[in-house]
XYZ file of C-alpha atoms in Angstrom:
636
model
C -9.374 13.405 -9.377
C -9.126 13.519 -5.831
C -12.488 12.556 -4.787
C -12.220 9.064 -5.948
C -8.323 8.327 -6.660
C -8.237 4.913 -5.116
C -7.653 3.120 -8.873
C -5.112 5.703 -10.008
C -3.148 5.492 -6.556
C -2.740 1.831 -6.850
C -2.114 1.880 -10.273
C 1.539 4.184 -9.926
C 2.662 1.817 -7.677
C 4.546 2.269 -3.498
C 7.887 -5.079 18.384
C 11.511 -5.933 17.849
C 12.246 -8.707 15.590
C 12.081 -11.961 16.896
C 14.518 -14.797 15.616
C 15.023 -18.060 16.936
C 18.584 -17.856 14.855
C 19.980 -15.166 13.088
C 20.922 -14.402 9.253
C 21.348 -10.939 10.043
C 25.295 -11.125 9.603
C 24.642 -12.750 6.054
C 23.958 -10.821 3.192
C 23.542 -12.843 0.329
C 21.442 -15.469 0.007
C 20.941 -17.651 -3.586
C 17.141 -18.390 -3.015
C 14.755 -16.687 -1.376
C 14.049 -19.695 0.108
C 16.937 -19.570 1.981
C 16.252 -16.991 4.341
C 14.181 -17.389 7.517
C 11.112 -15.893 7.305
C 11.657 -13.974 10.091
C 13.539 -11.354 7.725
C 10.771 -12.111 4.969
C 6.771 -10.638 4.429
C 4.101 -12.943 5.434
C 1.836 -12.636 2.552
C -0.651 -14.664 4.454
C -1.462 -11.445 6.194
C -3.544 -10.554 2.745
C -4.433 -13.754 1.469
C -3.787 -17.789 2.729
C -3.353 -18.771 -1.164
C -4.597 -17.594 -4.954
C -7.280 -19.129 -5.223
C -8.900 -16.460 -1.944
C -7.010 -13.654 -4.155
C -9.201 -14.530 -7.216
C -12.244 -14.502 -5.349
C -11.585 -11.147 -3.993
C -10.524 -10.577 -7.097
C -14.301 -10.879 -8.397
C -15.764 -9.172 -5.386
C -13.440 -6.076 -6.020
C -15.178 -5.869 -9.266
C -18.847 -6.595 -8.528
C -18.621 -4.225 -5.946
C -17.191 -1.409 -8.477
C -20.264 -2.364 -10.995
C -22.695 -1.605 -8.753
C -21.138 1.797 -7.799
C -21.572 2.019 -11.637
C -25.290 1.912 -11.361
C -25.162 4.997 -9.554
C -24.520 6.859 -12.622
C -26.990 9.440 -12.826
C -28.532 9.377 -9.444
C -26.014 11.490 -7.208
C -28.466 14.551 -7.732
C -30.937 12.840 -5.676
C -29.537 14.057 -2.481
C -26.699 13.513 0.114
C -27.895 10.120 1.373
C -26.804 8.956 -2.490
C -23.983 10.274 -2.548
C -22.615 8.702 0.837
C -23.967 5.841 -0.502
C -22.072 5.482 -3.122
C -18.960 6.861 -1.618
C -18.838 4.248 1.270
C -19.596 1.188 -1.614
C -16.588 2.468 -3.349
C -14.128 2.944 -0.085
C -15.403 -0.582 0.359
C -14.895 -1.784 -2.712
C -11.069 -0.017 -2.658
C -10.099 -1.614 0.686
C -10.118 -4.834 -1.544
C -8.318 -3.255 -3.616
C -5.381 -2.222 -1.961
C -5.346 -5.823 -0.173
C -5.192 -6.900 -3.593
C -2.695 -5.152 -4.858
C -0.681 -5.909 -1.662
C -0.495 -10.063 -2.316
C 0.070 -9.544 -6.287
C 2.056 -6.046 -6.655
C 4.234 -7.293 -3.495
C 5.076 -10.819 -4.683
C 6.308 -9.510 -7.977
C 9.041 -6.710 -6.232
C 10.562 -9.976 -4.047
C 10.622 -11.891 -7.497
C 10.066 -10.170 -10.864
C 11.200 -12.946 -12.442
C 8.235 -14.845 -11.424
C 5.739 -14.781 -14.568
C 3.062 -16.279 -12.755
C 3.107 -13.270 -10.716
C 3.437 -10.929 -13.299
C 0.782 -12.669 -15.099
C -1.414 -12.138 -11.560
C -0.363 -8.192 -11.630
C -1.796 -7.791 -15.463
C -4.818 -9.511 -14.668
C -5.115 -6.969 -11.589
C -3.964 -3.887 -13.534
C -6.544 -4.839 -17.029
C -9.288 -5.172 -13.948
C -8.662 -1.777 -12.778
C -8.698 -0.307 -16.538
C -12.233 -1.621 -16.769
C -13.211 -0.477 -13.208
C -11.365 3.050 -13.896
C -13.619 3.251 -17.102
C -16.876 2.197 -15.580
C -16.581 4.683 -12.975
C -14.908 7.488 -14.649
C -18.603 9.447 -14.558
C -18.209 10.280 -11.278
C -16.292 13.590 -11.036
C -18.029 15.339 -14.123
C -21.053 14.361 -11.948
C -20.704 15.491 -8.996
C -19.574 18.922 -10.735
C -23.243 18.806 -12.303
C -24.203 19.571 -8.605
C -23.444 23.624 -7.639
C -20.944 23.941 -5.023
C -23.114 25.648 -2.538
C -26.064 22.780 -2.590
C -23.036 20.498 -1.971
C -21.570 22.260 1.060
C -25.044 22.348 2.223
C -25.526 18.506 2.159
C -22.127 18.299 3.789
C -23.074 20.358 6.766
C -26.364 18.297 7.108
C -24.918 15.010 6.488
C -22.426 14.229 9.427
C -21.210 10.952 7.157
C -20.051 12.987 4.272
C -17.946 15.166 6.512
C -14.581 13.105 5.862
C -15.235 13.235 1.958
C -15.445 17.775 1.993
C -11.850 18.480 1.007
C -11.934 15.929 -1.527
C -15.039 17.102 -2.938
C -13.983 21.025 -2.417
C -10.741 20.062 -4.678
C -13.279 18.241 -7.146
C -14.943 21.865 -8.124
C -11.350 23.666 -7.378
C -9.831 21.681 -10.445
C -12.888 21.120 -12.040
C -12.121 23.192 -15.490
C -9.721 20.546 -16.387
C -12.436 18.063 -15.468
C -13.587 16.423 -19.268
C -17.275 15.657 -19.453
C -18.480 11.821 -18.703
C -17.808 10.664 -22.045
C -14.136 12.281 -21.898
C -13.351 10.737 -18.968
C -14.167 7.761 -19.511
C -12.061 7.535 -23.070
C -8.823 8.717 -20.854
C -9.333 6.139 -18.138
C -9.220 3.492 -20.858
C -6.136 4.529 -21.933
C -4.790 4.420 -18.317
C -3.588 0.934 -18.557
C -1.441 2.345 -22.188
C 0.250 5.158 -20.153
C 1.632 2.557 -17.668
C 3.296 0.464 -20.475
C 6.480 2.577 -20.482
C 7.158 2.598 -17.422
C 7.014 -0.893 -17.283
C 8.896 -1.761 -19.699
C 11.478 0.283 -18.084
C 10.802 -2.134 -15.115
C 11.585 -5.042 -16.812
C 14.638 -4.075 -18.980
C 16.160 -2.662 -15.742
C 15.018 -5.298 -13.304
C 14.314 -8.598 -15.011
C 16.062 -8.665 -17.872
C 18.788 -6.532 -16.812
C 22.646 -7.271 -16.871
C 24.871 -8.455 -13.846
C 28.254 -8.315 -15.157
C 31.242 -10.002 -14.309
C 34.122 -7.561 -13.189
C 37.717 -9.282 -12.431
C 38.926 -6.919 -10.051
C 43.038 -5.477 -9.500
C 43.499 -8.715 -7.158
C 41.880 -11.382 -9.881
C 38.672 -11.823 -7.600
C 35.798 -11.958 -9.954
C 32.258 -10.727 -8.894
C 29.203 -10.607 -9.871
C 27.349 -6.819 -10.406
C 24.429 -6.719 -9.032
C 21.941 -3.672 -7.684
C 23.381 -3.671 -4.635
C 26.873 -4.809 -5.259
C 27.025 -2.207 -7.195
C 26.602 0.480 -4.549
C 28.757 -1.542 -1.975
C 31.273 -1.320 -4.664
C 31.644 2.113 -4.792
C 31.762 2.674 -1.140
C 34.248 0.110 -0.183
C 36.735 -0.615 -3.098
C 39.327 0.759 -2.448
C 41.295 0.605 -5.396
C 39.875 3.023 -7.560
C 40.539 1.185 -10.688
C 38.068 -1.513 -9.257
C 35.429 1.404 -8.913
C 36.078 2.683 -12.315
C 36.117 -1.186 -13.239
C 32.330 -1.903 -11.840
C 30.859 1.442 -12.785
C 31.816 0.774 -16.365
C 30.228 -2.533 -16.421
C 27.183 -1.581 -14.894
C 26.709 1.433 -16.887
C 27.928 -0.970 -19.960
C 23.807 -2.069 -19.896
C 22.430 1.646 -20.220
C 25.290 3.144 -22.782
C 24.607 -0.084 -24.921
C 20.443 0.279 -24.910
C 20.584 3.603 -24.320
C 18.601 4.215 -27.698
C 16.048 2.153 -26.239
C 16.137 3.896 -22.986
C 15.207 7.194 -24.887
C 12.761 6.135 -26.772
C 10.502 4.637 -23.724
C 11.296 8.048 -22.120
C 10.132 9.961 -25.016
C 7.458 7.567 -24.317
C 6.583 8.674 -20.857
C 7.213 12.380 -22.206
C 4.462 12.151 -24.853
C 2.391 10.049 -22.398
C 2.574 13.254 -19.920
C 2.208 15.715 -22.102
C -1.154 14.405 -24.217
C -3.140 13.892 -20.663
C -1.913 17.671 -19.919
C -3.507 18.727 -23.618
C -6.289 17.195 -22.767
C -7.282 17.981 -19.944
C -6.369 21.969 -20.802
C -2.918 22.095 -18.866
C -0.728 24.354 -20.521
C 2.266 21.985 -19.322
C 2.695 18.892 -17.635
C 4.622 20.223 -14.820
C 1.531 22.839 -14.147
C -0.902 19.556 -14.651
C 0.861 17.157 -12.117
C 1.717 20.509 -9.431
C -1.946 20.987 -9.977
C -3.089 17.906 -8.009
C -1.830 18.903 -4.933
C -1.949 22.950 -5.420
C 1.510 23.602 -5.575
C 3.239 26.396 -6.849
C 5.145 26.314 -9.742
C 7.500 29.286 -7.947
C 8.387 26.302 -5.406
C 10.014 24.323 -7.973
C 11.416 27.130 -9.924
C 13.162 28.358 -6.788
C 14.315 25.365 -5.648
C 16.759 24.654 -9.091
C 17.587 27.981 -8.762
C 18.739 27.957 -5.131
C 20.646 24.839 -6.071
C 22.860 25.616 -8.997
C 23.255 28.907 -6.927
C 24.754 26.024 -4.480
C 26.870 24.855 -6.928
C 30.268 26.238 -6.007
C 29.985 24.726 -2.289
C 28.848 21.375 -4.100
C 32.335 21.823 -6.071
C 34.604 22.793 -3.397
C 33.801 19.713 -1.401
C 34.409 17.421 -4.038
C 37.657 19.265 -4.429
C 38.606 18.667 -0.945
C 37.373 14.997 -1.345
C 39.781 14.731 -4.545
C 42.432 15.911 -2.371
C 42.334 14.265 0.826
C 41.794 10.584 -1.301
C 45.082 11.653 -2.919
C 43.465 11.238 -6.488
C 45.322 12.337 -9.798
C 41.663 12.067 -11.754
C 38.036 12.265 -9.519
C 34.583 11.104 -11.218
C 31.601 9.761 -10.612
C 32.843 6.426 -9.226
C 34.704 8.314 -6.660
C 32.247 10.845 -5.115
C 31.142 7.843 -2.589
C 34.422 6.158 -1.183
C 35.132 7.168 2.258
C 38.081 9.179 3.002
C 38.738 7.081 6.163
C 38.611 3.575 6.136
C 35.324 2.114 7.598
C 34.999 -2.102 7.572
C 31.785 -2.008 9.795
C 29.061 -4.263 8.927
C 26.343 -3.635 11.024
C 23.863 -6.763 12.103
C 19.855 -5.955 11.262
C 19.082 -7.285 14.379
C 21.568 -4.598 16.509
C 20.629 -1.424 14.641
C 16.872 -2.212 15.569
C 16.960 -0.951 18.629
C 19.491 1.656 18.121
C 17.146 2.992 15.390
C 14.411 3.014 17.692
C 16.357 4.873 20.377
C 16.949 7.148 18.146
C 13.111 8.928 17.283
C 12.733 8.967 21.214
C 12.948 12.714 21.460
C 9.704 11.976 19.185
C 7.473 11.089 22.139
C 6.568 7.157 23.859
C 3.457 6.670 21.153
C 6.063 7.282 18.184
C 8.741 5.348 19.445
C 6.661 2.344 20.832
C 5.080 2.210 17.448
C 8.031 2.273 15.493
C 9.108 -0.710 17.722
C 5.898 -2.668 16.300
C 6.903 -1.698 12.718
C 10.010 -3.801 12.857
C 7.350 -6.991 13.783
C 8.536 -10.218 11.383
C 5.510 -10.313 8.539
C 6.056 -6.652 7.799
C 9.496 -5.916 6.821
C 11.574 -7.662 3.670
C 15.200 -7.634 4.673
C 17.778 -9.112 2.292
C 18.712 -8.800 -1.126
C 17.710 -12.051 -3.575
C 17.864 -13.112 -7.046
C 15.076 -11.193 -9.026
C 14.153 -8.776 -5.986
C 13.364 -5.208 -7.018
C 16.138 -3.172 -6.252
C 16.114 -0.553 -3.798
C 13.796 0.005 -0.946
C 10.034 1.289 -0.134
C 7.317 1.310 1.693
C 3.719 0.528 1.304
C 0.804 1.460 3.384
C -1.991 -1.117 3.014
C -5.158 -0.238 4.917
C -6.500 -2.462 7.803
C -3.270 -4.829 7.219
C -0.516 -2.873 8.144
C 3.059 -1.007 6.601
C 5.087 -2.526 4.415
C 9.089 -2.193 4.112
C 10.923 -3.364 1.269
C 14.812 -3.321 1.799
C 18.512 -5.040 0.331
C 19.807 -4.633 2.904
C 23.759 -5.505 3.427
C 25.087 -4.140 6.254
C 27.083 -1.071 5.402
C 26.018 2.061 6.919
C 24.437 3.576 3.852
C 21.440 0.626 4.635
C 21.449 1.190 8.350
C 20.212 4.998 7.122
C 18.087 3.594 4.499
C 16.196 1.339 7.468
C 15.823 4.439 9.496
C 14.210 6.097 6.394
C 11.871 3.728 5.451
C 11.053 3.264 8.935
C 10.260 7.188 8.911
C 8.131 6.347 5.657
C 6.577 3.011 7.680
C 5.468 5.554 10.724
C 3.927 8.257 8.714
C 1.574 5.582 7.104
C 0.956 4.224 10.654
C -0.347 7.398 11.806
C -2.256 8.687 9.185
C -4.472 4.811 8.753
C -5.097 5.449 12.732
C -5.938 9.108 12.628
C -7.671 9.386 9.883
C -10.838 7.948 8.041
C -10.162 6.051 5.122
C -11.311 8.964 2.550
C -7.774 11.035 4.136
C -5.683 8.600 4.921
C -3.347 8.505 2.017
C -0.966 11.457 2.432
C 0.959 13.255 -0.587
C 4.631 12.733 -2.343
C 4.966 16.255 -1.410
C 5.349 15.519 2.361
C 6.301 11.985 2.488
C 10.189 12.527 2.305
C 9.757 14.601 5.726
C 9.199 11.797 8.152
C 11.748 9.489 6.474
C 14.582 12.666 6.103
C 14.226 13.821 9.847
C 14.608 10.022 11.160
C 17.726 10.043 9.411
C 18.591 13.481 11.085
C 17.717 12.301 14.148
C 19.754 8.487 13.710
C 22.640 10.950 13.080
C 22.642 13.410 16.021
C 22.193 10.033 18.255
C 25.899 8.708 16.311
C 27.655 12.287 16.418
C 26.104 12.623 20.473
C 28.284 9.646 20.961
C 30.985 8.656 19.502
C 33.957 10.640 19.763
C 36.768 8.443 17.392
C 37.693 11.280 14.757
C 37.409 8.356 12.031
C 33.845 7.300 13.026
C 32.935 10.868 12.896
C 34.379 11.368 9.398
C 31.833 8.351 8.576
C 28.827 10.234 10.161
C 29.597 13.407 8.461
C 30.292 11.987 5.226
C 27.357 10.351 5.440
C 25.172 13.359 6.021
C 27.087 15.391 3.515
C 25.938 12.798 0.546
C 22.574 12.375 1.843
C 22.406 16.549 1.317
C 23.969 16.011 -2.302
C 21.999 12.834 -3.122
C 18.252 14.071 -1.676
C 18.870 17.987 -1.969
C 21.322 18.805 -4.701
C 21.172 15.392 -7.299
C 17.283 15.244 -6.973
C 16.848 18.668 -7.589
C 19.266 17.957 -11.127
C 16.947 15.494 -12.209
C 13.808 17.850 -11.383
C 15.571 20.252 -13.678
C 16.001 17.554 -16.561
C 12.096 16.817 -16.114
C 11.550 20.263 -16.332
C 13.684 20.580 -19.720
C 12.692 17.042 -21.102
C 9.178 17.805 -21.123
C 9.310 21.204 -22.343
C 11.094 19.092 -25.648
C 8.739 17.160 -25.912
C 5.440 19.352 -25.783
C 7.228 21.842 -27.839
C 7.756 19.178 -30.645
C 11.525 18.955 -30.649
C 13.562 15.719 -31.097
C 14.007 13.042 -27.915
C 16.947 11.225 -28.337
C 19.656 9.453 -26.932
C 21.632 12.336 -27.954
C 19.413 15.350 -26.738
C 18.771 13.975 -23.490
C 22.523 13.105 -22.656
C 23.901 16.671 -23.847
C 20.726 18.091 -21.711
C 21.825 15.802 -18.390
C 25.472 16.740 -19.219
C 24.932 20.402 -19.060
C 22.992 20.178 -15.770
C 25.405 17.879 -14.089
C 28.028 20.716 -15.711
C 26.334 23.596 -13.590
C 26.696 21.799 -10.720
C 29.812 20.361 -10.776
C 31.761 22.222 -12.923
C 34.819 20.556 -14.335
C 34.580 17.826 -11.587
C 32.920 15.052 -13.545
C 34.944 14.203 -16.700
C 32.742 14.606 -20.188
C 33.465 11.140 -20.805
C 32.160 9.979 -17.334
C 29.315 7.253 -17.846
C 27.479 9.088 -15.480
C 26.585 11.196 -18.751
C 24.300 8.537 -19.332
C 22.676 8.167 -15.673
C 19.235 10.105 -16.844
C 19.054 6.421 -18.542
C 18.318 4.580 -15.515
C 16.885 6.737 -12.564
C 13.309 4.689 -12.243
C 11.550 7.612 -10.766
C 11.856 9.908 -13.962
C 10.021 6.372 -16.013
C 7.696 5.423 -13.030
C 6.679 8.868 -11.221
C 7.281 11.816 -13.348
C 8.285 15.125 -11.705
C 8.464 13.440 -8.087
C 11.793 13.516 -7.329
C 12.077 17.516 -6.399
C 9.753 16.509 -3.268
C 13.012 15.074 -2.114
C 14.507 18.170 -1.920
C 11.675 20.199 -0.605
C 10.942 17.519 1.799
C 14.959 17.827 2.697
C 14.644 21.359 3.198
C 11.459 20.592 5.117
C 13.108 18.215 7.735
C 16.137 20.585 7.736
C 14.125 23.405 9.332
C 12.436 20.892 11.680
C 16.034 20.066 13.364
C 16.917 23.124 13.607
C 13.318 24.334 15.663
C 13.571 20.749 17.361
C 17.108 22.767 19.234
C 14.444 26.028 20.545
C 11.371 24.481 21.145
C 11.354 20.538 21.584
C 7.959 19.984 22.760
C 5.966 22.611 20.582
C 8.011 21.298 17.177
C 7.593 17.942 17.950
C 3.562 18.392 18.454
C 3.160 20.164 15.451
C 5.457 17.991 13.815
C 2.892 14.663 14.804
C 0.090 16.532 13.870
C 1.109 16.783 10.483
C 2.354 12.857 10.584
C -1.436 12.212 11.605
C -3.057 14.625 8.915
C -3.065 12.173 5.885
C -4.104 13.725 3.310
C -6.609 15.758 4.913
C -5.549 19.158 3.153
C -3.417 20.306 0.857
C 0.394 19.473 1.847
C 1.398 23.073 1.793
C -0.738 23.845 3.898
C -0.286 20.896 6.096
C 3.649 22.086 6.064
C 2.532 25.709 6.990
C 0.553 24.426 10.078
C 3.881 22.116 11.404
C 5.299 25.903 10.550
C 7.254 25.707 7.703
C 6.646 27.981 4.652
C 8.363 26.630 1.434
C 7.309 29.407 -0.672
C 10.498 31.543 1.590
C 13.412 30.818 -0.589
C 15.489 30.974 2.872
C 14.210 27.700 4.243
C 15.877 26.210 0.673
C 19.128 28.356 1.139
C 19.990 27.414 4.609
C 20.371 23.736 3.353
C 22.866 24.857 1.077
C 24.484 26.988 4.651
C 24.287 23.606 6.658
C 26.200 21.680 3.449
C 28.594 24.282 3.843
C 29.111 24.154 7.332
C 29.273 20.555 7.569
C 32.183 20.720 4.539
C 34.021 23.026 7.169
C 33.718 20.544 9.505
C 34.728 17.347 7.918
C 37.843 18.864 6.849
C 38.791 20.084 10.488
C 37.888 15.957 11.516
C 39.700 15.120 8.977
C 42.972 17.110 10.177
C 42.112 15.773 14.358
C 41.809 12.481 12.453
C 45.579 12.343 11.121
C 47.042 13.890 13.707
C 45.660 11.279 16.171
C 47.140 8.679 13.798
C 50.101 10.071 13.056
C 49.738 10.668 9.346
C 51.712 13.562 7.138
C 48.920 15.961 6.188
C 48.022 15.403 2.372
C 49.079 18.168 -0.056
């Protein structure tokens, strides 16, 4: 529960640079060892060596026991109770530093077993902490809810710990007794195994095909090959080529893949039984108080979207000239775009960019890009993707690939979004409310995006660059708003399978993904498309179960900010940092309500389908300045 989450936080786990030479214009590197650490974490920031990790490593624990022998004693009063609760946020600021050296070292190099070896020893220390100190909850509900206010209001110390404690006795009906609590938290270390495995299928012992392209050059498919593949090749034969392979891995084990999903399914859907959910969705929107109406509306705003989402793949198909459009073509750009853009330029440009944010946010955001805090490049056996992880009293962490196209230039400005929010919430607020929620996370990194784009469109004029831009924020409205809200609807089907006893298989799950990715897009995406099988590999539906629509809401969220930013700068922009400095402090609607935005209004979700319209519109009238400025016969 809320009031001591610390364990099962860690547990689902997520000044300009300074170079004295640069790698930034190279991309790939063989070793990790090849690339200045400059562009690299300094994990000497959490420990100098092992051997200081192991002995934290033992501290962690003692301290954790002797919260333990508090069992039983938090009726004695509120100095007790803020005893205990300042032994334990002691005892979880090891913790995350912890986590940080071991969990971090394994994302640059899961091939590492060492590491991984390091990371099980961590995670089987937090099963037997998480057990230990499972009483806690179904104790403090022992206590009425009035006596506890009262102790609040005459115990200044205990002030920081009242909405966790007020959510303690909100949820507490799906509370278990001491003895029930502490059998689930033992089988918290079992519910992570599927997800892991996942992990390591996808990420260790995953494929990285050899493709021979149309020209006879023969690469190598890796994570992020794979996504520079489909933006820049061309030939769509070589797309078709390197989507095939890399979907070769998931069509091939895609048994397997469904039965470690049916895995997380069952996973979900016994904690939801017993704790007296009547579904897993209503258990995990219960955490932070959501609405189930939010989610409802939300997939039914977007397959309402659906035409718009069709006609602009139409006009894509159209204006690449393409006999046959699928999956492997919905990211080429329709004008030619070669730029590879150095780390060390769009630094500065990305900081420019959050200005209109205020001097504290942009100064800090400068900091974030300090060398020790940010993972740049792709290498061998390095998690794919990108993320970033707060870790308390040490600072933000940002894990990238990045290769220079402008997809990663937007992914930096993200994550830096993500690395800001985390700033400003450890300096604002205590440790007990410093963590803030998936539900508003996606904000911060979404509207630096926004704003990274408005600087590019502000300035650059060249009809082809501005195709780029607006291509650009079209897919990042059908990738965060329209594709995550898709897989939010699979979750929301999958699950309701599984707890109503029907069949998970390979089978069920691709004819469920097929008809959702139908109502979307329509005839666009051929049947025999191997993105039929992508449900198979989206980590977030293994790792973080019914996450991903927090994407969209957070979309919609950052939307509505941009668009207030254009009446009212300076009030927006002061709510808007407000809500950045909140944490966790209260629940996220709430917290949105307060920066003024009301997701329970189905028009805040509608007017991102508008703005995708609008910008469709608009790409095809740059697209018509575009040929006419170079001279080319308007396509049928």
């Amino acid at each position: 529960m809320r009031i001591f989450k610390t364990l099962l936080f860690l547990q689902t786990l997520l000044i300009p640079v300074c170079v004295l030479f640069s790698a930034a214009d190279k991309f790939e590197f063989e070793s990790r060892d090849d690339v200045p650490a400059s562009y690299k974490w300094d994990f000497t920031l959490f420990y100098p060596d092992w051997e200081a990790w192991e002995s934290d490593l033992l501290r962690m624990e003692e301290l954790y026991n002797e919260v333990a022998t508090y069992e039983g004693r938090l009726g004695e009063g509120p100095a007790t109770l803020l005893e205990v609760y300042q032994l334990s946020d002691e005892a979880s600021k090891v913790s995350t530093r912890l986590w940080g050296f071991a969990g971090q070292r394994r994302d640059v190099d899961t091939r590492d077993n060492f590491v991984q070896g390091q990371v099980g020893k961590l995670l089987a220390t937090y099963s037997r902490i998480s057990a230990s100190i499972s009483w806690f909850t179904p104790e403090v509900l022992t206590i009425p809810q009035e006596t506890m206010i009262e102790w609040i209001d005459a115990t200044p110390g205990l002030e920081q710990y009242r909405f966790g404690l007020m959510d303690a006795y909100r949820t507490g009906r799906y509370t278990l007794n001491s003895e029930g609590e502490r059998l689930l938290s033992l089988h918290g270390k079992v519910r992570r195994t599927a997800a892991q495995v996942f992990s390591s299928l996808t990420n260790a012992d995953g494929d990285r095909p050899e493709v021979t392209l149309s020209d006879g050059t023969v690469i190598t498919v890796t994570p992020g090959l794979y996504s520079k593949a489909l933006t820049t090749y061309r030939n769509p034969e070589d797309r078709k080529a390197v989507q095939e392979a890399w979907m070769e891995q998931f069509e091939d084990r895609q048994n397997t893949f469904a039965s470690i999903y049916e895995g997380v399914l069952n996973q979900g859907w016994a904690l939801a039984e017993a704790r007296g959910y009547a579904s897993t969705i209503e258990m995990e929107l219960d955490e932070n108080n959501i609405p189930l109406e939010v989610v409802e509306s939300l997939v039914e705003v977007a397959r309402d979207g659906g035409e718009v989402l069709q006609r602009y793949h139409q006009l894509r198909q159209r204006l690449l000239g393409l006999e046959h459009y699928g999956w492997s073509d919905m990211f080429m750009p329709l004008v030619d775009d070669t730029t590879s853009y150095n780390y060390d330029e769009i630094v500065p440009l990305i900081v420019e960019s959050v200005v209109p944010l205020g001097e504290e946010y942009s100064s800090k955001m400068a900091q974030q890009f300090s060398a020790g805090f940010v993972d740049v490049f792709e290498t061998p056996g390095k998690r794919s993707g990108a993320y970033n992880a707060g870790r308390y009293g040490i600072g933000s962490f940002v894990l990238l690939n990045y290769r220079g196209t402008l997809d990663d230039v937007f992914t930096v400005a993200h994550e830096m979004g993500h690395s800001m929010h985390t700033r400003l919430s450890q300096e604002y607020q205590p440790y007990a409310t410093h963590w803030y929620t998936i539900f508003v996370a996606e904000v911060a990194s979404i509207l630096n995006e926004k704003l990274l784009l408005r600087q590019f469109l502000e300035t650059v004029d060249d009809p082809a660059q501005r195709i780029a831009f607006l291509e650009s924020q079209l897919m990042k409205i059908k990738g965060t708003f329209f594709l995550q809200t898709m897989m939010a609807d699979f979750e929301l089907q999958a699950h309701a399978m599984a707890e109503k006893g029907e069949g998970i298989t390979a089978e069920s799950l691709t004819n469920l993904w097929k008809s959702i990715v139908k109502s979307h897009h329509g005839d666009i995406i051929p049947d025999d498309d191997p993105y039929m099988l992508s449900w198979s590999r989206i980590p977030h539906l293994y790792r973080t179960p019914f996450y991903v629509y927090q994407y969209a809401t957070c979309y919609a969220s950052a939307a509505y900010l941009m668009k207030q930013m254009e009446t009212d700068p300076e009030g927006t922009v002061e709510k808007y940092l407000t809500l950045l400095k909140s944490g966790g402090n209260d629940y996220p609607m709430t917290q949105l309500r307060k920066a003024g935005i009301d997701l329970e209004n189905a028009d805040i979700l509608k007017a991102v389908v508008d703005e995708f319209s609008q910008l469709v519109d608009l790409l095809e009238s740059e697209y018509l300045r575009y040929l006419e400025s170079e001279e080319i016969e308007k396509p049928a």
